[in-house]
Short mmCIF file of C-alpha atoms in Angstrom, two decimals:
data_model
loop_
_atom_site.label_atom_id
_atom_site.label_comp_id
_atom_site.label_asym_id
_atom_site.label_seq_id
_atom_site.Cartn_x
_atom_site.Cartn_y
_atom_site.Cartn_z
CA UNK A 5 -14.27 -30.50 11.71
CA UNK A 6 -16.26 -27.47 12.82
CA UNK A 7 -17.35 -27.09 16.41
CA UNK A 8 -21.20 -27.31 16.37
CA UNK A 9 -21.90 -24.46 18.80
CA UNK A 10 -19.72 -21.90 17.05
CA UNK A 11 -21.22 -19.33 14.68
CA UNK A 12 -20.72 -19.28 10.94
CA UNK A 13 -18.90 -16.14 9.87
CA UNK A 14 -18.96 -14.33 6.55
CA UNK A 15 -15.94 -12.47 5.25
CA UNK A 16 -16.88 -9.74 2.82
CA UNK A 17 -14.05 -9.01 0.42
CA UNK A 18 -13.06 -8.96 -3.23
CA UNK A 19 -9.33 -9.42 -2.74
CA UNK A 20 -7.46 -11.97 -0.67
CA UNK A 21 -4.60 -10.02 0.88
CA UNK A 22 -2.08 -10.90 3.58
CA UNK A 23 -4.56 -9.82 6.26
CA UNK A 24 -7.46 -11.92 4.95
CA UNK A 25 -5.24 -15.01 4.82
CA UNK A 26 -4.27 -14.49 8.45
CA UNK A 27 -7.91 -14.01 9.44
CA UNK A 28 -8.90 -17.22 7.63
CA UNK A 29 -6.05 -19.09 9.34
CA UNK A 30 -7.25 -17.76 12.71
CA UNK A 31 -10.82 -18.86 11.97
CA UNK A 32 -9.61 -22.32 10.94
CA UNK A 33 -7.46 -22.59 14.05
CA UNK A 34 -10.56 -21.98 16.19
CA UNK A 35 -12.57 -24.34 13.94
CA UNK A 36 -15.04 -21.62 12.99
CA UNK A 37 -16.81 -22.18 9.69
CA UNK A 38 -16.65 -19.23 7.33
CA UNK A 39 -18.00 -18.20 3.98
CA UNK A 40 -16.20 -15.86 1.62
CA UNK A 41 -18.63 -13.23 0.28
CA UNK A 42 -17.46 -11.50 -2.87
CA UNK A 43 -19.37 -8.20 -2.99
CA UNK A 44 -18.94 -8.08 -6.77
CA UNK A 45 -21.50 -10.88 -6.90
CA UNK A 46 -23.69 -9.73 -4.00
CA UNK A 47 -27.19 -8.29 -4.12
CA UNK A 48 -29.54 -7.83 -1.20
CA UNK A 49 -33.24 -6.92 -1.04
CA UNK A 50 -34.09 -4.69 1.91
CA UNK A 51 -36.15 -6.45 4.52
CA UNK A 52 -35.47 -9.91 3.12
CA UNK A 53 -33.72 -12.52 5.20
CA UNK A 54 -30.11 -12.54 4.03
CA UNK A 55 -28.75 -15.78 2.60
CA UNK A 56 -25.39 -14.96 4.16
CA UNK A 57 -24.16 -15.85 7.64
CA UNK A 58 -25.67 -13.65 10.34
CA UNK A 59 -22.29 -12.20 11.25
CA UNK A 60 -20.06 -10.65 8.60
CA UNK A 61 -16.59 -9.16 8.85
CA UNK A 62 -16.20 -6.35 6.34
CA UNK A 63 -12.84 -6.57 4.56
CA UNK A 64 -13.89 -5.12 1.21
CA UNK A 65 -11.24 -2.99 -0.45
CA UNK A 66 -13.51 -0.48 -2.20
CA UNK A 67 -15.04 2.14 0.09
CA UNK A 68 -18.39 2.48 -1.64
CA UNK A 69 -18.87 -1.24 -2.14
CA UNK A 70 -17.90 -1.86 1.50
CA UNK A 71 -20.25 0.83 2.71
CA UNK A 72 -23.30 -0.18 0.70
CA UNK A 73 -22.74 -3.91 1.19
CA UNK A 74 -22.63 -3.32 4.96
CA UNK A 75 -25.76 -1.17 4.84
CA UNK A 76 -27.63 -3.70 2.67
CA UNK A 77 -26.64 -6.64 4.86
CA UNK A 78 -27.69 -4.75 7.98
CA UNK A 79 -31.05 -4.06 6.30
CA UNK A 80 -31.45 -7.84 6.12
CA UNK A 81 -30.70 -8.37 9.78
CA UNK A 82 -27.01 -9.22 9.47
CA UNK A 83 -24.51 -7.96 12.06
CA UNK A 84 -21.61 -6.38 10.20
CA UNK A 85 -18.25 -5.58 11.79
CA UNK A 86 -17.49 -2.70 11.45
CA UNK A 87 -20.98 -1.30 11.14
CA UNK A 88 -22.11 0.63 8.08
CA UNK A 89 -22.36 3.69 10.34
CA UNK A 90 -18.69 3.38 11.33
CA UNK A 91 -17.64 2.90 7.69
CA UNK A 92 -19.66 5.99 6.72
CA UNK A 93 -17.66 8.09 9.18
CA UNK A 94 -14.24 6.50 8.63
CA UNK A 95 -14.50 6.47 4.85
CA UNK A 96 -15.08 10.21 4.69
CA UNK A 97 -12.28 12.41 5.95
CA UNK A 98 -14.59 15.28 6.84
CA UNK A 99 -17.02 13.12 8.82
CA UNK A 100 -14.03 11.68 10.66
CA UNK A 101 -12.65 15.13 11.48
CA UNK A 102 -16.07 16.29 12.68
CA UNK A 103 -16.46 13.18 14.89
CA UNK A 104 -12.99 13.64 16.39
CA UNK A 105 -13.57 17.33 17.09
CA UNK A 106 -17.00 16.62 18.61
CA UNK A 107 -15.37 14.08 20.94
CA UNK A 108 -12.72 16.59 22.01
CA UNK A 109 -9.88 14.56 20.45
CA UNK A 110 -6.91 16.58 19.20
CA UNK A 111 -6.72 16.55 15.41
CA UNK A 112 -5.04 18.91 12.91
CA UNK A 113 -6.95 22.09 12.14
CA UNK A 114 -9.26 21.11 9.32
CA UNK A 115 -11.42 23.25 7.06
CA UNK A 116 -14.07 22.14 4.59
CA UNK A 117 -14.56 24.50 1.66
CA UNK A 118 -17.72 24.17 -0.40
CA UNK A 119 -16.04 25.14 -3.67
CA UNK A 120 -12.49 25.42 -5.08
CA UNK A 121 -12.83 29.24 -4.95
CA UNK A 122 -13.78 29.09 -1.29
CA UNK A 123 -10.85 26.72 -0.73
CA UNK A 124 -8.38 29.27 -2.11
CA UNK A 125 -9.80 31.94 0.22
CA UNK A 126 -9.66 29.54 3.16
CA UNK A 127 -6.03 28.68 2.40
CA UNK A 128 -5.26 32.41 2.60
CA UNK A 129 -6.40 32.24 6.23
CA UNK A 130 -4.90 28.82 7.04
CA UNK A 131 -1.53 29.77 5.55
CA UNK A 132 1.06 27.66 3.72
CA UNK A 133 2.19 24.93 3.55
CA UNK A 134 -1.17 23.16 3.73
CA UNK A 135 -2.59 19.89 2.56
CA UNK A 136 -5.51 19.27 0.20
CA UNK A 137 -7.02 15.81 0.57
CA UNK A 138 -9.81 14.04 -1.28
CA UNK A 139 -12.82 13.35 0.95
CA UNK A 140 -12.69 9.67 0.05
CA UNK A 141 -9.49 7.78 -0.68
CA UNK A 142 -6.66 5.86 0.89
CA UNK A 143 -3.01 5.05 0.65
CA UNK A 144 -2.15 8.74 0.35
CA UNK A 145 -3.46 9.01 -3.19
CA UNK A 146 -4.25 12.52 -4.45
CA UNK A 147 -3.19 14.02 -1.14
CA UNK A 148 -1.44 17.20 -2.19
CA UNK A 149 0.96 19.39 -0.27
CA UNK A 150 0.58 22.99 -1.43
CA UNK A 151 3.48 25.28 -0.53
CA UNK A 152 2.16 28.64 -1.77
CA UNK A 153 -0.83 30.36 -3.35
CA UNK A 154 0.12 29.90 -7.03
CA UNK A 155 0.54 26.18 -6.44
CA UNK A 156 -2.76 25.98 -4.56
CA UNK A 157 -4.55 27.87 -7.36
CA UNK A 158 -3.21 25.42 -9.94
CA UNK A 159 -4.23 22.35 -7.90
CA UNK A 160 -7.69 23.83 -7.28
CA UNK A 161 -8.12 24.49 -11.02
CA UNK A 162 -7.53 20.78 -11.57
CA UNK A 163 -10.05 19.99 -8.84
CA UNK A 164 -12.58 22.34 -10.48
CA UNK A 165 -12.22 20.34 -13.70
CA UNK A 166 -13.03 17.01 -12.02
CA UNK A 167 -16.47 15.67 -13.01
CA UNK A 168 -17.69 14.53 -9.59
CA UNK A 169 -19.65 17.16 -7.61
CA UNK A 170 -18.21 15.65 -4.42
CA UNK A 171 -14.67 16.43 -5.62
CA UNK A 172 -15.57 20.16 -5.56
CA UNK A 173 -16.03 20.00 -1.79
CA UNK A 174 -12.46 20.61 -0.69
CA UNK A 175 -10.93 19.23 2.49
CA UNK A 176 -8.03 21.35 3.75
CA UNK A 177 -5.66 20.70 6.58
CA UNK A 178 -2.81 22.64 8.12
CA UNK A 179 0.42 20.66 7.66
CA UNK A 180 1.62 19.29 10.99
CA UNK A 181 5.35 20.09 11.24
CA UNK A 182 7.72 17.18 11.74
CA UNK A 183 5.48 14.78 9.85
CA UNK A 184 8.32 12.47 8.86
CA UNK A 185 6.76 9.61 10.77
CA UNK A 186 3.39 8.76 12.13
CA UNK A 187 2.01 6.31 14.65
CA UNK A 188 -0.43 3.52 13.79
CA UNK A 189 -2.42 1.96 16.62
CA UNK A 190 -4.56 -1.10 16.00
CA UNK A 191 -7.65 -1.11 18.23
CA UNK A 192 -9.86 -4.20 18.50
CA UNK A 193 -12.98 -4.23 20.65
CA UNK A 194 -11.98 -0.99 22.36
CA UNK A 195 -8.54 -2.29 23.28
CA UNK A 196 -5.40 -0.82 21.70
CA UNK A 197 -3.26 -3.86 20.81
CA UNK A 198 -0.04 -1.97 20.15
CA UNK A 199 1.51 0.79 18.12
CA UNK A 200 4.01 1.17 15.29
CA UNK A 201 6.00 4.06 13.93
CA UNK A 202 5.77 4.40 10.19
CA UNK A 203 8.65 6.27 8.63
CA UNK A 204 9.05 7.34 5.03
CA UNK A 205 11.42 9.58 3.13
CA UNK A 206 8.52 11.59 1.75
CA UNK A 207 5.98 13.57 3.74
CA UNK A 208 3.29 10.89 3.50
CA UNK A 209 3.80 7.86 5.69
CA UNK A 210 1.40 5.22 4.36
CA UNK A 211 2.77 1.66 4.34
CA UNK A 212 1.17 1.32 0.90
CA UNK A 213 3.70 3.98 -0.18
CA UNK A 214 6.65 2.00 1.15
CA UNK A 215 6.80 3.31 4.71
CA UNK A 216 8.66 1.07 7.16
CA UNK A 217 6.86 -0.04 10.36
CA UNK A 218 8.72 -0.35 13.65
CA UNK A 219 7.47 -0.97 17.16
CA UNK A 220 6.38 2.19 18.99
CA UNK A 221 5.94 1.92 22.76
CA UNK A 222 2.23 2.13 23.57
CA UNK A 223 2.17 4.97 26.08
CA UNK A 224 -0.93 5.63 28.16
CA UNK A 225 -1.54 8.81 26.16
CA UNK A 226 -1.31 7.07 22.77
CA UNK A 227 -3.52 4.21 23.99
CA UNK A 228 -6.09 6.60 25.43
CA UNK A 229 -6.28 8.72 22.27
CA UNK A 230 -6.53 5.65 20.04
CA UNK A 231 -9.28 4.12 22.18
CA UNK A 232 -11.23 7.39 22.21
CA UNK A 233 -10.77 7.93 18.46
CA UNK A 234 -12.06 4.44 17.63
CA UNK A 235 -15.05 5.03 19.92
CA UNK A 236 -15.71 8.48 18.41
CA UNK A 237 -16.19 6.97 14.94
CA UNK A 238 -17.97 3.88 16.29
CA UNK A 239 -15.38 1.38 15.00
CA UNK A 240 -14.96 -1.99 16.74
CA UNK A 241 -11.85 -2.67 14.68
CA UNK A 242 -9.76 0.37 13.89
CA UNK A 243 -6.39 1.48 12.64
CA UNK A 244 -5.86 4.85 14.28
CA UNK A 245 -3.21 7.11 12.72
CA UNK A 246 -1.63 9.71 14.96
CA UNK A 247 1.16 12.19 14.52
CA UNK A 248 3.40 14.03 16.94
CA UNK A 249 4.02 17.72 16.32
CA UNK A 250 7.20 19.70 17.05
CA UNK A 251 6.15 20.27 20.67
CA UNK A 252 5.50 16.54 21.15
CA UNK A 253 1.72 16.94 21.17
CA UNK A 254 -0.18 14.01 19.73
CA UNK A 255 -2.97 14.52 17.22
CA UNK A 256 -5.19 11.99 15.50
CA UNK A 257 -5.08 12.13 11.70
CA UNK A 258 -7.58 9.47 10.72
CA UNK A 259 -9.26 6.21 11.68
CA UNK A 260 -9.33 3.29 9.25
CA UNK A 261 -12.33 0.99 9.50
CA UNK A 262 -11.03 -1.91 7.36
CA UNK A 263 -7.52 -1.80 8.68
CA UNK A 264 -4.54 -3.22 6.82
CA UNK A 265 -2.09 -4.54 9.39
CA UNK A 266 0.72 -6.17 7.45
CA UNK A 267 3.31 -3.61 8.59
CA UNK A 268 1.97 -3.67 12.14
CA UNK A 269 1.98 -7.49 12.29
CA UNK A 270 5.53 -7.61 10.90
CA UNK A 271 6.72 -5.31 13.69
CA UNK A 272 4.69 -6.97 16.47
CA UNK A 273 5.45 -10.67 16.26
CA UNK A 274 4.06 -11.10 19.79
CA UNK A 275 0.56 -9.85 18.89
CA UNK A 276 -1.82 -11.96 16.82
CA UNK A 277 -4.03 -9.30 15.27
CA UNK A 278 -6.08 -11.75 13.21
CA UNK A 279 -6.87 -13.90 16.24
CA UNK A 280 -7.93 -10.83 18.21
CA UNK A 281 -10.29 -9.93 15.39
CA UNK A 282 -11.72 -13.46 15.41
CA UNK A 283 -12.11 -13.28 19.21
CA UNK A 284 -14.08 -10.06 18.77
CA UNK A 285 -16.32 -11.74 16.19
CA UNK A 286 -17.01 -14.57 18.63
CA UNK A 287 -17.87 -12.08 21.35
CA UNK A 288 -20.26 -10.31 18.95
CA UNK A 289 -21.90 -13.61 18.05
CA UNK A 290 -22.42 -14.47 21.70
CA UNK A 291 -23.93 -11.09 22.48
CA UNK B 235 10.68 -22.56 -2.58
CA UNK B 236 6.91 -22.89 -2.83
CA UNK B 237 5.49 -26.00 -4.42
CA UNK B 238 3.49 -25.18 -7.48
CA UNK B 239 1.03 -27.81 -8.45
CA UNK B 240 -1.71 -26.24 -10.52
CA UNK B 241 -1.53 -24.56 -13.90
CA UNK B 242 -3.97 -22.02 -15.29
CA UNK B 243 -3.89 -20.18 -18.56
CA UNK B 244 -3.07 -16.47 -18.53
CA UNK B 245 -6.00 -14.73 -20.28
CA UNK B 246 -3.60 -12.14 -21.72
CA UNK B 247 -0.77 -14.22 -23.23
CA UNK B 248 -2.02 -17.83 -22.90
CA UNK B 249 1.08 -18.87 -20.94
CA UNK B 250 0.52 -21.47 -18.24
CA UNK B 251 0.54 -19.75 -14.84
CA UNK B 252 1.46 -21.90 -11.86
CA UNK B 253 -0.67 -21.40 -8.73
CA UNK B 254 1.15 -21.87 -5.41
CA UNK B 255 0.06 -24.98 -3.52
CA UNK B 256 -1.51 -22.86 -0.77
CA UNK B 257 -3.28 -20.49 -3.16
CA UNK B 258 -6.67 -18.99 -2.31
CA UNK B 259 -9.33 -17.68 -4.65
CA UNK B 260 -9.20 -13.85 -4.95
CA UNK B 261 -5.44 -13.68 -4.46
CA UNK B 262 -3.46 -11.66 -6.97
CA UNK B 263 -0.66 -13.21 -9.05
CA UNK B 264 1.59 -11.85 -11.74
CA UNK B 265 2.05 -13.65 -15.01
CA UNK B 266 5.79 -14.17 -15.28
CA UNK B 267 5.61 -14.06 -19.06
CA UNK B 268 3.57 -10.91 -19.81
CA UNK B 269 3.57 -9.32 -16.32
CA UNK B 270 -0.22 -9.00 -16.27
CA UNK B 271 -1.80 -8.81 -12.84
CA UNK B 272 -4.10 -11.79 -12.45
CA UNK B 273 -6.79 -12.68 -9.95
CA UNK B 274 -7.24 -16.32 -9.00
CA UNK B 275 -10.88 -17.01 -9.83
CA UNK B 276 -10.75 -20.59 -8.63
CA UNK B 277 -8.06 -22.95 -7.38
CA UNK B 278 -9.81 -26.18 -8.35
CA UNK B 279 -10.15 -26.12 -11.27
CA UNK B 280 -7.32 -23.60 -11.65
CA UNK B 281 -8.60 -20.45 -13.33
CA UNK B 282 -7.26 -16.91 -13.43
CA UNK B 283 -8.73 -13.71 -14.83
CA UNK B 284 -7.21 -10.28 -15.39
CA UNK B 285 -7.21 -8.46 -12.03
CA UNK B 286 -9.33 -5.30 -11.89
CA UNK B 287 -7.51 -1.98 -11.99
CA UNK B 288 -7.12 -0.16 -8.69
CA UNK B 289 -10.12 2.10 -8.20
CA UNK B 290 -10.14 5.55 -6.69
CA UNK B 291 -11.90 4.51 -3.47
CA UNK B 292 -9.75 1.45 -2.71
CA UNK B 293 -7.87 1.26 0.53
CA UNK B 294 -8.31 1.03 4.23
#
């Protein structure tokens, strides 16, 4: 039975993963009615009254579909968590870097080159090794470590051959030494819930690439940076990735707006991430 | 071991695919016969379709 005074919640997603099952279980536990919204079947007319619940949690896997579904639902008066504005920033590595820098949050030195030729010149100034990343993408895909100029020139020739004009805008980052592990902080409603170390044999540490998550003590500094990074990109629910350099200085790599927390939840059996997300949704509904 | 109570037909090899008792629509399964990745389209009635390929912009 559903409690009559509780809101109806929409979950926007095309794939039912571990995280979505936990969120549904948390909704059921609190007796909150929900509706699964598959964006592959969704269309919205701007200015119309949406047929969906008035509060939607965005869990869509595809960046563009997540972004435009959020924007379209908002145009019909729906409250979407995270907002389309937050997804716009988080889903684009350059916008994220710019937001972090503007907020005075330490982040690796990042350069945006407007063509592959300009990228090669920029790399001459940045020095090697450096990292070339796609502006949009997750799970470490197409992130390329370039160790010297001939290698960079070859990678940039491949980039030049890509059909998308956006692919020719090249995001470059200095490689942070000692990147064998990174730190993931899950932030919900401005509160860092905890942190994990993610370790991998390779130089990328995404759980999707097989990285192992272990509990990382949530120091005041880590918590403060994570909180500020989530606020800088406007994300109510955020997975903030940080890294520690050789001198022990923390820098924020990226902020994920539709956070996967399977590794985090496995390490933190004392934290119920899904229930915290549901609590945030309830707070949003009440406000 | 999970109880499997519902059978659906794999669209690739026509083998009967068992859905776990606690299955949800939009979960991904693998056909044990042909190894195709399948998406549960509905639990009742049990129906699976070929899962979409991973797209470039998928992820967190």
